[in-house]
mmCIF file of C-alpha atoms in Angstrom:
data_model
loop_
_atom_site.group_PDB
_atom_site.id
_atom_site.type_symbol
_atom_site.label_atom_id
_atom_site.label_comp_id
_atom_site.label_asym_id
_atom_site.label_seq_id
_atom_site.Cartn_x
_atom_site.Cartn_y
_atom_site.Cartn_z
ATOM 1 C CA ARG A 1 -37.739 -29.107 -39.940
ATOM 2 C CA LEU A 2 -38.510 -30.352 -36.457
ATOM 3 C CA LYS A 3 -41.912 -31.903 -35.894
ATOM 4 C CA PRO A 4 -43.955 -29.910 -33.325
ATOM 5 C CA PHE A 5 -43.404 -32.582 -30.667
ATOM 6 C CA ASN A 6 -39.637 -32.655 -31.233
ATOM 7 C CA ARG A 7 -39.481 -28.884 -31.132
ATOM 8 C CA LEU A 8 -41.215 -28.987 -27.753
ATOM 9 C CA GLN A 9 -38.652 -31.523 -26.553
ATOM 10 C CA VAL A 10 -35.792 -29.268 -27.608
ATOM 11 C CA ILE A 11 -37.337 -26.314 -25.790
ATOM 12 C CA LEU A 12 -37.856 -28.426 -22.657
ATOM 13 C CA GLN A 13 -34.280 -29.659 -22.885
ATOM 14 C CA HIS A 14 -33.058 -26.052 -23.003
ATOM 15 C CA LEU A 15 -35.158 -25.152 -19.994
ATOM 16 C CA LYS A 16 -33.773 -28.142 -18.139
ATOM 17 C CA MET A 17 -30.197 -27.129 -18.906
ATOM 18 C CA SER A 18 -30.719 -23.574 -17.726
ATOM 19 C CA LYS A 19 -32.318 -24.917 -14.542
ATOM 20 C CA HIS A 20 -28.961 -26.249 -13.364
ATOM 21 C CA THR A 21 -27.706 -22.817 -12.540
ATOM 22 C CA ASP A 22 -30.801 -21.229 -11.052
ATOM 23 C CA SER A 23 -31.786 -21.471 -7.416
ATOM 24 C CA THR A 24 -34.961 -23.444 -8.141
ATOM 25 C CA ALA A 25 -32.974 -26.444 -9.419
ATOM 26 C CA GLU A 26 -33.419 -29.493 -7.193
ATOM 27 C CA VAL A 27 -29.685 -30.004 -7.035
ATOM 28 C CA LEU A 28 -26.947 -27.418 -7.557
ATOM 29 C CA LEU A 29 -23.614 -28.569 -8.962
ATOM 30 C CA GLU A 30 -20.746 -26.100 -8.955
ATOM 31 C CA LYS A 31 -16.997 -25.913 -8.921
ATOM 32 C CA ARG A 32 -15.424 -23.552 -6.390
ATOM 33 C CA GLY A 33 -11.684 -23.427 -5.906
ATOM 34 C CA ASP A 34 -10.428 -26.985 -6.077
ATOM 35 C CA ALA A 35 -13.727 -28.395 -4.787
ATOM 36 C CA GLY A 36 -16.771 -29.768 -6.566
ATOM 37 C CA ILE A 37 -19.874 -28.902 -4.549
ATOM 38 C CA ILE A 38 -23.198 -30.763 -4.605
ATOM 39 C CA THR A 39 -26.077 -28.945 -2.923
ATOM 40 C CA LEU A 40 -29.346 -30.805 -2.423
ATOM 41 C CA ASN A 41 -31.939 -28.100 -2.949
ATOM 42 C CA ARG A 42 -35.437 -29.321 -2.068
ATOM 43 C CA PRO A 43 -35.770 -27.760 1.375
ATOM 44 C CA LYS A 44 -39.575 -28.115 1.453
ATOM 45 C CA ALA A 45 -39.185 -31.875 0.899
ATOM 46 C CA LEU A 46 -36.295 -31.983 3.416
ATOM 47 C CA ASN A 47 -34.003 -32.488 0.410
ATOM 48 C CA ALA A 48 -35.421 -35.941 -0.344
ATOM 49 C CA VAL A 49 -33.603 -37.311 -3.361
ATOM 50 C CA ASN A 50 -35.525 -38.186 -6.535
ATOM 51 C CA LEU A 51 -34.485 -39.836 -9.781
ATOM 52 C CA SER A 52 -33.778 -36.612 -11.653
ATOM 53 C CA MET A 53 -31.384 -35.498 -8.876
ATOM 54 C CA ILE A 54 -29.634 -38.892 -8.935
ATOM 55 C CA ARG A 55 -29.271 -38.567 -12.716
ATOM 56 C CA GLN A 56 -27.535 -35.226 -12.295
ATOM 57 C CA ILE A 57 -25.291 -36.146 -9.350
ATOM 58 C CA TYR A 58 -23.953 -39.466 -10.675
ATOM 59 C CA PRO A 59 -22.313 -38.230 -13.913
ATOM 60 C CA GLN A 60 -21.015 -35.141 -12.107
ATOM 61 C CA ILE A 61 -19.204 -37.240 -9.476
ATOM 62 C CA LYS A 62 -17.782 -39.425 -12.252
ATOM 63 C CA SER A 63 -16.524 -36.411 -14.175
ATOM 64 C CA TRP A 64 -15.011 -34.691 -11.098
ATOM 65 C CA GLU A 65 -13.289 -37.951 -10.251
ATOM 66 C CA GLN A 66 -11.490 -37.811 -13.630
ATOM 67 C CA ASP A 67 -10.816 -34.058 -13.491
ATOM 68 C CA PRO A 68 -7.203 -33.207 -12.514
ATOM 69 C CA GLU A 69 -8.379 -29.773 -11.316
ATOM 70 C CA THR A 70 -10.854 -31.188 -8.780
ATOM 71 C CA PHE A 71 -9.319 -32.342 -5.498
ATOM 72 C CA LEU A 72 -12.348 -32.940 -3.305
ATOM 73 C CA ILE A 73 -16.125 -33.213 -3.430
ATOM 74 C CA ILE A 74 -18.443 -31.642 -0.847
ATOM 75 C CA ILE A 75 -22.128 -32.543 -0.491
ATOM 76 C CA LYS A 76 -24.610 -30.597 1.637
ATOM 77 C CA GLY A 77 -28.304 -29.723 1.904
ATOM 78 C CA THR A 78 -30.129 -26.381 1.929
ATOM 79 C CA GLY A 79 -32.791 -25.042 4.275
ATOM 80 C CA GLY A 80 -31.161 -25.652 7.658
ATOM 81 C CA LYS A 81 -33.453 -28.546 8.625
ATOM 82 C CA ALA A 82 -32.131 -31.504 6.710
ATOM 83 C CA PHE A 83 -29.130 -32.854 4.856
ATOM 84 C CA CYS A 84 -31.446 -35.353 3.125
ATOM 85 C CA ALA A 85 -34.445 -37.076 4.698
ATOM 86 C CA GLY A 86 -34.392 -40.014 2.280
ATOM 87 C CA GLY A 87 -35.536 -41.092 -1.150
ATOM 88 C CA ASP A 88 -38.674 -39.825 -2.841
ATOM 89 C CA ILE A 89 -40.750 -42.735 -1.520
ATOM 90 C CA LYS A 90 -44.137 -41.472 -2.692
ATOM 91 C CA ALA A 91 -43.038 -41.339 -6.322
ATOM 92 C CA ILE A 92 -41.660 -44.880 -6.083
ATOM 93 C CA THR A 93 -44.908 -46.110 -4.486
ATOM 94 C CA ASP A 94 -47.055 -44.648 -7.256
ATOM 95 C CA ALA A 95 -44.752 -46.118 -9.892
ATOM 96 C CA GLY A 96 -44.659 -49.526 -8.239
ATOM 97 C CA LYS A 97 -48.452 -49.748 -8.126
ATOM 98 C CA LEU A 98 -48.622 -49.027 -11.843
ATOM 99 C CA GLY A 99 -45.784 -51.401 -12.636
ATOM 100 C CA ASP A 100 -43.938 -48.355 -13.961
ATOM 101 C CA ARG A 101 -40.224 -48.609 -14.750
ATOM 102 C CA LEU A 102 -39.414 -45.945 -12.169
ATOM 103 C CA SER A 103 -39.645 -48.558 -9.410
ATOM 104 C CA GLN A 104 -36.766 -50.411 -11.090
ATOM 105 C CA ASP A 105 -34.807 -47.410 -12.338
ATOM 106 C CA PHE A 106 -34.874 -45.480 -9.073
ATOM 107 C CA PHE A 107 -33.252 -48.227 -7.003
ATOM 108 C CA ARG A 108 -30.866 -49.253 -9.783
ATOM 109 C CA GLU A 109 -29.568 -45.730 -10.290
ATOM 110 C CA GLU A 110 -29.604 -44.817 -6.602
ATOM 111 C CA TYR A 111 -27.450 -47.844 -5.746
ATOM 112 C CA ARG A 112 -25.086 -47.055 -8.628
ATOM 113 C CA LEU A 113 -24.678 -43.604 -7.104
ATOM 114 C CA ASN A 114 -24.064 -45.107 -3.627
ATOM 115 C CA ASN A 115 -21.347 -47.257 -5.196
ATOM 116 C CA ALA A 116 -19.813 -44.268 -7.024
ATOM 117 C CA ILE A 117 -19.547 -42.500 -3.641
ATOM 118 C CA GLY A 118 -18.108 -45.609 -1.972
ATOM 119 C CA THR A 119 -15.445 -46.049 -4.655
ATOM 120 C CA CYS A 120 -14.762 -42.357 -5.320
ATOM 121 C CA LYS A 121 -11.032 -41.679 -5.716
ATOM 122 C CA LYS A 122 -11.377 -38.043 -4.689
ATOM 123 C CA PRO A 123 -11.942 -37.249 -0.984
ATOM 124 C CA TYR A 124 -15.685 -36.922 -0.427
ATOM 125 C CA VAL A 125 -16.943 -34.726 2.414
ATOM 126 C CA ALA A 126 -20.601 -34.949 3.468
ATOM 127 C CA LEU A 127 -21.896 -32.187 5.740
ATOM 128 C CA ILE A 128 -24.723 -34.102 7.428
ATOM 129 C CA ASP A 129 -26.351 -31.189 9.232
ATOM 130 C CA GLY A 130 -29.993 -31.883 10.186
ATOM 131 C CA VAL A 131 -32.156 -34.855 9.227
ATOM 132 C CA THR A 132 -30.131 -37.620 7.541
ATOM 133 C CA MET A 133 -32.188 -40.739 6.931
ATOM 134 C CA GLY A 134 -32.466 -43.581 4.415
ATOM 135 C CA GLY A 135 -31.386 -42.291 1.009
ATOM 136 C CA GLY A 136 -29.587 -39.381 2.713
ATOM 137 C CA VAL A 137 -27.440 -41.884 4.582
ATOM 138 C CA GLY A 138 -26.632 -43.498 1.222
ATOM 139 C CA LEU A 139 -25.400 -40.127 -0.115
ATOM 140 C CA SER A 140 -23.032 -39.645 2.819
ATOM 141 C CA VAL A 141 -22.006 -42.725 4.775
ATOM 142 C CA HIS A 142 -19.945 -44.375 2.008
ATOM 143 C CA GLY A 143 -17.744 -41.281 1.525
ATOM 144 C CA HIS A 144 -14.412 -40.647 3.280
ATOM 145 C CA PHE A 145 -15.615 -37.931 5.644
ATOM 146 C CA ARG A 146 -19.001 -37.427 7.341
ATOM 147 C CA VAL A 147 -19.319 -34.279 9.415
ATOM 148 C CA ALA A 148 -22.174 -34.349 11.958
ATOM 149 C CA THR A 149 -23.455 -31.391 13.993
ATOM 150 C CA GLU A 150 -25.688 -30.974 17.044
ATOM 151 C CA LYS A 151 -28.610 -30.807 14.575
ATOM 152 C CA THR A 152 -27.893 -34.159 12.917
ATOM 153 C CA LEU A 153 -30.707 -36.684 13.249
ATOM 154 C CA PHE A 154 -29.750 -40.083 11.870
ATOM 155 C CA ALA A 155 -32.066 -43.039 11.304
ATOM 156 C CA MET A 156 -32.728 -45.984 9.011
ATOM 157 C CA PRO A 157 -36.519 -46.235 9.564
ATOM 158 C CA GLU A 158 -37.315 -48.550 6.649
ATOM 159 C CA THR A 159 -38.749 -51.543 8.545
ATOM 160 C CA ALA A 160 -41.652 -49.264 9.570
ATOM 161 C CA ILE A 161 -42.692 -48.847 5.918
ATOM 162 C CA GLY A 162 -42.257 -52.411 4.728
ATOM 163 C CA LEU A 163 -38.834 -51.793 3.234
ATOM 164 C CA PHE A 164 -35.326 -52.594 4.566
ATOM 165 C CA PRO A 165 -32.308 -50.371 5.341
ATOM 166 C CA ASP A 166 -30.996 -50.208 1.784
ATOM 167 C CA VAL A 167 -28.516 -47.832 0.057
ATOM 168 C CA GLY A 168 -25.697 -50.062 1.325
ATOM 169 C CA GLY A 169 -27.105 -50.480 4.838
ATOM 170 C CA GLY A 170 -26.198 -54.148 4.577
ATOM 171 C CA TYR A 171 -22.571 -53.043 4.271
ATOM 172 C CA PHE A 172 -22.111 -50.273 6.840
ATOM 173 C CA LEU A 173 -24.588 -51.292 9.569
ATOM 174 C CA PRO A 174 -23.067 -54.687 10.479
ATOM 175 C CA ARG A 175 -19.634 -53.009 10.555
ATOM 176 C CA LEU A 176 -20.583 -50.587 13.360
ATOM 177 C CA PRO A 177 -19.321 -51.489 16.861
ATOM 178 C CA GLY A 178 -20.977 -54.469 18.555
ATOM 179 C CA LYS A 179 -24.543 -55.007 17.405
ATOM 180 C CA ILE A 180 -25.425 -51.291 17.139
ATOM 181 C CA GLY A 181 -26.093 -51.622 13.405
ATOM 182 C CA TYR A 182 -28.528 -54.499 13.897
ATOM 183 C CA TYR A 183 -30.320 -52.549 16.599
ATOM 184 C CA LEU A 184 -30.589 -49.399 14.435
ATOM 185 C CA ALA A 185 -31.737 -51.401 11.408
ATOM 186 C CA LEU A 186 -34.468 -53.407 13.116
ATOM 187 C CA THR A 187 -35.889 -50.731 15.440
ATOM 188 C CA GLY A 188 -35.287 -47.581 13.348
ATOM 189 C CA PHE A 189 -33.841 -45.953 16.497
ATOM 190 C CA ARG A 190 -32.824 -42.317 15.972
ATOM 191 C CA LEU A 191 -29.392 -41.043 16.880
ATOM 192 C CA LYS A 192 -28.912 -37.330 17.485
ATOM 193 C CA GLY A 193 -25.934 -34.981 17.367
ATOM 194 C CA ARG A 194 -22.706 -36.282 18.842
ATOM 195 C CA ASP A 195 -24.181 -39.781 19.167
ATOM 196 C CA VAL A 196 -23.962 -40.080 15.377
ATOM 197 C CA LEU A 197 -20.183 -39.724 15.775
ATOM 198 C CA LYS A 198 -20.002 -42.048 18.803
ATOM 199 C CA ALA A 199 -21.888 -44.782 16.940
ATOM 200 C CA GLY A 200 -19.239 -44.670 14.209
ATOM 201 C CA ILE A 201 -21.467 -43.206 11.491
ATOM 202 C CA ALA A 202 -19.897 -39.725 11.373
ATOM 203 C CA THR A 203 -16.132 -39.202 11.260
ATOM 204 C CA HIS A 204 -16.178 -35.649 12.667
ATOM 205 C CA PHE A 205 -18.369 -33.382 14.781
ATOM 206 C CA VAL A 206 -18.563 -29.621 14.178
ATOM 207 C CA ASP A 207 -20.940 -26.949 15.533
ATOM 208 C CA SER A 208 -23.668 -26.299 12.971
ATOM 209 C CA GLU A 209 -22.960 -22.550 12.884
ATOM 210 C CA LYS A 210 -19.320 -23.249 11.976
ATOM 211 C CA LEU A 211 -20.175 -25.147 8.778
ATOM 212 C CA PRO A 212 -20.071 -22.111 6.455
ATOM 213 C CA ALA A 213 -16.561 -21.283 7.732
ATOM 214 C CA LEU A 214 -15.492 -24.915 7.390
ATOM 215 C CA GLU A 215 -16.790 -25.028 3.844
ATOM 216 C CA LYS A 216 -14.943 -21.817 2.992
ATOM 217 C CA ASP A 217 -11.711 -23.231 4.414
ATOM 218 C CA LEU A 218 -12.175 -26.493 2.488
ATOM 219 C CA ILE A 219 -12.669 -24.537 -0.741
ATOM 220 C CA ALA A 220 -9.588 -22.416 0.009
ATOM 221 C CA LEU A 221 -7.285 -25.467 0.230
ATOM 222 C CA LYS A 222 -4.860 -25.540 -2.698
ATOM 223 C CA SER A 223 -4.651 -28.978 -4.378
ATOM 224 C CA PRO A 224 -5.146 -30.705 -1.017
ATOM 225 C CA SER A 225 -4.337 -34.325 -0.245
ATOM 226 C CA ARG A 226 -6.700 -36.476 1.803
ATOM 227 C CA GLU A 227 -4.432 -35.785 4.818
ATOM 228 C CA ASN A 228 -4.752 -31.999 4.341
ATOM 229 C CA ILE A 229 -8.534 -32.342 4.348
ATOM 230 C CA ALA A 230 -8.472 -34.604 7.420
ATOM 231 C CA ASP A 231 -6.245 -32.100 9.246
ATOM 232 C CA LEU A 232 -8.632 -29.246 8.515
ATOM 233 C CA LEU A 233 -11.671 -31.264 9.633
ATOM 234 C CA ASN A 234 -9.818 -32.329 12.795
ATOM 235 C CA SER A 235 -8.965 -28.714 13.637
ATOM 236 C CA TYR A 236 -12.697 -27.854 13.610
ATOM 237 C CA HIS A 237 -13.622 -31.092 15.360
ATOM 238 C CA VAL A 238 -11.376 -30.496 18.392
ATOM 239 C CA LYS A 239 -12.743 -26.973 18.886
ATOM 240 C CA SER A 240 -16.341 -28.144 19.168
ATOM 241 C CA LYS A 241 -17.582 -28.256 22.767
ATOM 242 C CA VAL A 242 -21.307 -28.918 22.183
ATOM 243 C CA ASP A 243 -22.476 -31.922 24.254
ATOM 244 C CA GLN A 244 -18.882 -32.963 24.762
ATOM 245 C CA GLU A 245 -19.485 -34.236 28.300
ATOM 246 C CA LYS A 246 -22.568 -36.280 27.464
ATOM 247 C CA GLU A 247 -22.110 -40.027 27.363
ATOM 248 C CA PHE A 248 -23.259 -42.040 24.360
ATOM 249 C CA VAL A 249 -27.044 -42.503 24.475
ATOM 250 C CA LEU A 250 -26.735 -46.284 24.017
ATOM 251 C CA ASP A 251 -23.816 -46.744 26.435
ATOM 252 C CA GLU A 252 -25.851 -48.140 29.302
ATOM 253 C CA HIS A 253 -27.683 -50.508 26.940
ATOM 254 C CA MET A 254 -24.720 -51.757 24.898
ATOM 255 C CA GLU A 255 -24.319 -55.008 26.793
ATOM 256 C CA LYS A 256 -27.992 -55.842 26.248
ATOM 257 C CA ILE A 257 -27.922 -54.724 22.596
ATOM 258 C CA ASN A 258 -24.881 -56.928 21.929
ATOM 259 C CA SER A 259 -26.410 -60.012 23.508
ATOM 260 C CA LEU A 260 -30.077 -59.568 22.514
ATOM 261 C CA PHE A 261 -29.436 -58.624 18.883
ATOM 262 C CA SER A 262 -26.856 -61.332 18.201
ATOM 263 C CA ALA A 263 -29.467 -64.064 17.660
ATOM 264 C CA ASN A 264 -29.610 -65.912 14.336
ATOM 265 C CA ASN A 265 -33.240 -65.165 13.576
ATOM 266 C CA MET A 266 -36.010 -62.713 14.454
ATOM 267 C CA GLU A 267 -38.035 -65.175 16.530
ATOM 268 C CA GLU A 268 -34.962 -65.769 18.657
ATOM 269 C CA ILE A 269 -34.406 -62.006 19.140
ATOM 270 C CA VAL A 270 -38.032 -61.602 20.240
ATOM 271 C CA LYS A 271 -37.698 -64.562 22.606
ATOM 272 C CA LYS A 272 -34.529 -63.086 24.135
ATOM 273 C CA LEU A 273 -36.195 -59.698 24.587
ATOM 274 C CA LYS A 274 -39.175 -61.317 26.328
ATOM 275 C CA GLN A 275 -36.929 -63.350 28.598
ATOM 276 C CA ASP A 276 -34.873 -60.273 29.467
ATOM 277 C CA GLY A 277 -37.974 -58.364 30.543
ATOM 278 C CA SER A 278 -36.093 -55.148 31.442
ATOM 279 C CA PRO A 279 -37.724 -51.766 30.642
ATOM 280 C CA PHE A 280 -35.261 -51.434 27.755
ATOM 281 C CA ALA A 281 -36.152 -54.872 26.355
ATOM 282 C CA ILE A 282 -39.898 -54.254 26.698
ATOM 283 C CA LYS A 283 -39.535 -50.970 24.818
ATOM 284 C CA GLN A 284 -37.713 -52.758 21.953
ATOM 285 C CA LEU A 285 -40.444 -55.417 21.826
ATOM 286 C CA GLU A 286 -43.074 -52.689 21.485
ATOM 287 C CA THR A 287 -41.138 -51.057 18.662
ATOM 288 C CA ILE A 288 -40.442 -54.296 16.804
ATOM 289 C CA SER A 289 -44.084 -55.383 17.068
ATOM 290 C CA LYS A 290 -45.067 -52.358 14.942
ATOM 291 C CA MET A 291 -42.660 -53.199 12.122
ATOM 292 C CA SER A 292 -43.356 -55.269 9.015
ATOM 293 C CA PRO A 293 -42.559 -58.894 9.933
ATOM 294 C CA THR A 294 -41.388 -59.498 6.366
ATOM 295 C CA SER A 295 -39.072 -56.469 6.525
ATOM 296 C CA LEU A 296 -37.632 -57.584 9.855
ATOM 297 C CA LYS A 297 -36.719 -61.037 8.552
ATOM 298 C CA MET A 298 -35.352 -59.639 5.313
ATOM 299 C CA THR A 299 -33.290 -57.028 7.173
ATOM 300 C CA LEU A 300 -31.728 -59.396 9.687
ATOM 301 C CA ARG A 301 -30.581 -61.699 6.914
ATOM 302 C CA GLN A 302 -29.414 -58.739 4.784
ATOM 303 C CA LEU A 303 -27.114 -57.555 7.616
ATOM 304 C CA ARG A 304 -25.855 -61.013 8.577
ATOM 305 C CA GLU A 305 -24.888 -61.732 4.969
ATOM 306 C CA GLY A 306 -23.687 -58.205 4.221
ATOM 307 C CA ALA A 307 -21.235 -58.329 7.126
ATOM 308 C CA SER A 308 -18.771 -60.322 5.015
ATOM 309 C CA MET A 309 -19.589 -58.969 1.548
ATOM 310 C CA SER A 310 -18.091 -56.150 -0.531
ATOM 311 C CA LEU A 311 -20.132 -52.967 -0.980
ATOM 312 C CA GLN A 312 -20.774 -53.990 -4.609
ATOM 313 C CA ASP A 313 -22.137 -57.403 -3.644
ATOM 314 C CA VAL A 314 -24.270 -55.833 -0.919
ATOM 315 C CA LEU A 315 -25.806 -53.358 -3.369
ATOM 316 C CA THR A 316 -26.505 -56.177 -5.841
ATOM 317 C CA MET A 317 -28.231 -58.127 -3.053
ATOM 318 C CA GLU A 318 -30.184 -55.037 -1.964
ATOM 319 C CA TYR A 319 -31.374 -54.413 -5.505
ATOM 320 C CA ARG A 320 -32.908 -57.905 -5.505
ATOM 321 C CA LEU A 321 -34.577 -57.140 -2.172
ATOM 322 C CA SER A 322 -35.888 -53.777 -3.431
ATOM 323 C CA GLN A 323 -37.606 -55.506 -6.333
ATOM 324 C CA ALA A 324 -39.063 -58.140 -3.994
ATOM 325 C CA CYS A 325 -40.546 -55.266 -1.952
ATOM 326 C CA MET A 326 -41.971 -53.718 -5.135
ATOM 327 C CA ARG A 327 -43.678 -57.044 -5.928
ATOM 328 C CA GLY A 328 -45.000 -57.477 -2.398
ATOM 329 C CA HIS A 329 -47.715 -55.997 -0.189
ATOM 330 C CA ASP A 330 -46.075 -54.446 2.873
ATOM 331 C CA PHE A 331 -44.190 -51.580 1.212
ATOM 332 C CA TYR A 332 -47.352 -50.046 -0.265
ATOM 333 C CA GLU A 333 -49.266 -50.611 2.965
ATOM 334 C CA GLY A 334 -46.452 -49.113 5.061
ATOM 335 C CA VAL A 335 -46.202 -46.005 2.914
ATOM 336 C CA ARG A 336 -49.990 -45.632 3.068
ATOM 337 C CA ALA A 337 -50.075 -45.898 6.864
ATOM 338 C CA VAL A 338 -47.033 -43.780 7.650
ATOM 339 C CA LEU A 339 -46.765 -41.227 4.831
ATOM 340 C CA ILE A 340 -50.120 -40.945 3.057
ATOM 341 C CA ASP A 341 -53.082 -41.559 5.398
ATOM 342 C CA LYS A 342 -50.783 -41.168 8.432
ATOM 343 C CA ASP A 343 -53.032 -43.382 10.556
ATOM 344 C CA GLN A 344 -49.882 -45.218 11.747
ATOM 345 C CA SER A 345 -51.745 -48.557 11.707
ATOM 346 C CA PRO A 346 -50.368 -50.632 8.863
ATOM 347 C CA ARG A 347 -52.002 -54.010 8.257
ATOM 348 C CA TRP A 348 -49.037 -56.205 7.445
ATOM 349 C CA LYS A 349 -49.387 -59.377 5.412
ATOM 350 C CA PRO A 350 -48.285 -61.763 6.834
ATOM 351 C CA ALA A 351 -49.054 -60.187 10.208
ATOM 352 C CA ALA A 352 -46.743 -62.313 12.383
ATOM 353 C CA LEU A 353 -43.076 -63.303 12.195
ATOM 354 C CA GLU A 354 -43.958 -67.004 12.364
ATOM 355 C CA GLU A 355 -46.024 -66.621 9.189
ATOM 356 C CA VAL A 356 -43.101 -65.314 7.120
ATOM 357 C CA SER A 357 -41.591 -68.538 5.773
ATOM 358 C CA ASP A 358 -37.896 -69.099 5.145
ATOM 359 C CA GLU A 359 -38.824 -70.049 1.562
ATOM 360 C CA PHE A 360 -40.444 -66.658 1.056
ATOM 361 C CA VAL A 361 -37.388 -64.830 2.418
ATOM 362 C CA ASP A 362 -35.046 -67.000 0.300
ATOM 363 C CA ASP A 363 -37.073 -66.012 -2.719
ATOM 364 C CA CYS A 364 -36.441 -62.292 -2.058
ATOM 365 C CA PHE A 365 -32.676 -62.900 -2.273
ATOM 366 C CA LYS A 366 -32.742 -64.795 -5.585
ATOM 367 C CA PRO A 367 -30.785 -63.387 -8.554
ATOM 368 C CA LEU A 368 -32.810 -61.498 -11.164
ATOM 369 C CA GLY A 369 -30.900 -62.789 -14.188
ATOM 370 C CA ASN A 370 -30.628 -60.061 -16.829
ATOM 371 C CA ASN A 371 -32.357 -57.628 -14.497
ATOM 372 C CA ASP A 372 -29.705 -57.890 -11.782
ATOM 373 C CA LEU A 373 -27.870 -54.717 -10.790
ATOM 374 C CA LYS A 374 -24.563 -54.462 -12.623
ATOM 375 C CA LEU A 375 -21.867 -52.335 -11.029
#
């Protein structure tokens, strides 16, 4: 006979299994037509992704990838406001303070999922309607197709909370045109709507209200090839007229972004911005001065090194950085200032770029031996 505790576990396990199909589940996984569909279902939390969601999505992607009856994977968010606003930072913060395993497991399993998306053999279509930041970028940007809408709001705001643009940011950001990726990573600048396409983050742009029809048409495709899927997405893309005439928000600043953000180190970038003295440069200085100096130095090096690395090597490097942040001070202080107390005045330690030594930054990049991320 089962001991009382074991019996409870069995009951809980049953409840968990039945949760998959009901509308209160945090992530819905279903097969419709030839498509596997992942729906992030935490609208109140802007579909922020937590460890239990990651643990459901990862094996499902792996099994659809092997399934001869599944020809594409679609991922989307519920609630109309967000695709996914990021990772469940508060849970990680609490765990990190307690030295709980979650602060290791979350990043390890999240990055494994990012890699599964980046290496997925089946066409992967992310409908990035609404807020798409941090962890939400990791669930979309590494897939074959990213469909933005006029409601898409993209950002990698990690330097403001003492973290760095992870989830493979070190891979995709330095590969964007010019120095856009460096600019987005260091300042947390937000791109909206069609600009997400123009920056090279989205592959297609579709009116938000057309997404249900697009999804229906994707599901109706019979054993489609990647080309069939691209053709369908293109047919929606060309019909979209929203903000078509508008020029790219960063167009007029691109020359400055490319020259100012090409420096080898943060001090040099700051020096260049000061020397430039234009309204644009002054605004960037103001923004950068609010960020964690440690995060800024870590991030610049992450992108410079990631530019010539494979996605797998980048994720391995980022896992080391994530654990350095968990050991440090700024991540907890940033989360406190921005997400918990919301006083927006983090007290960074060290407080100035000059005080963050190269030795300290080197240390963050060191291998973790047996604890390294294995992909």
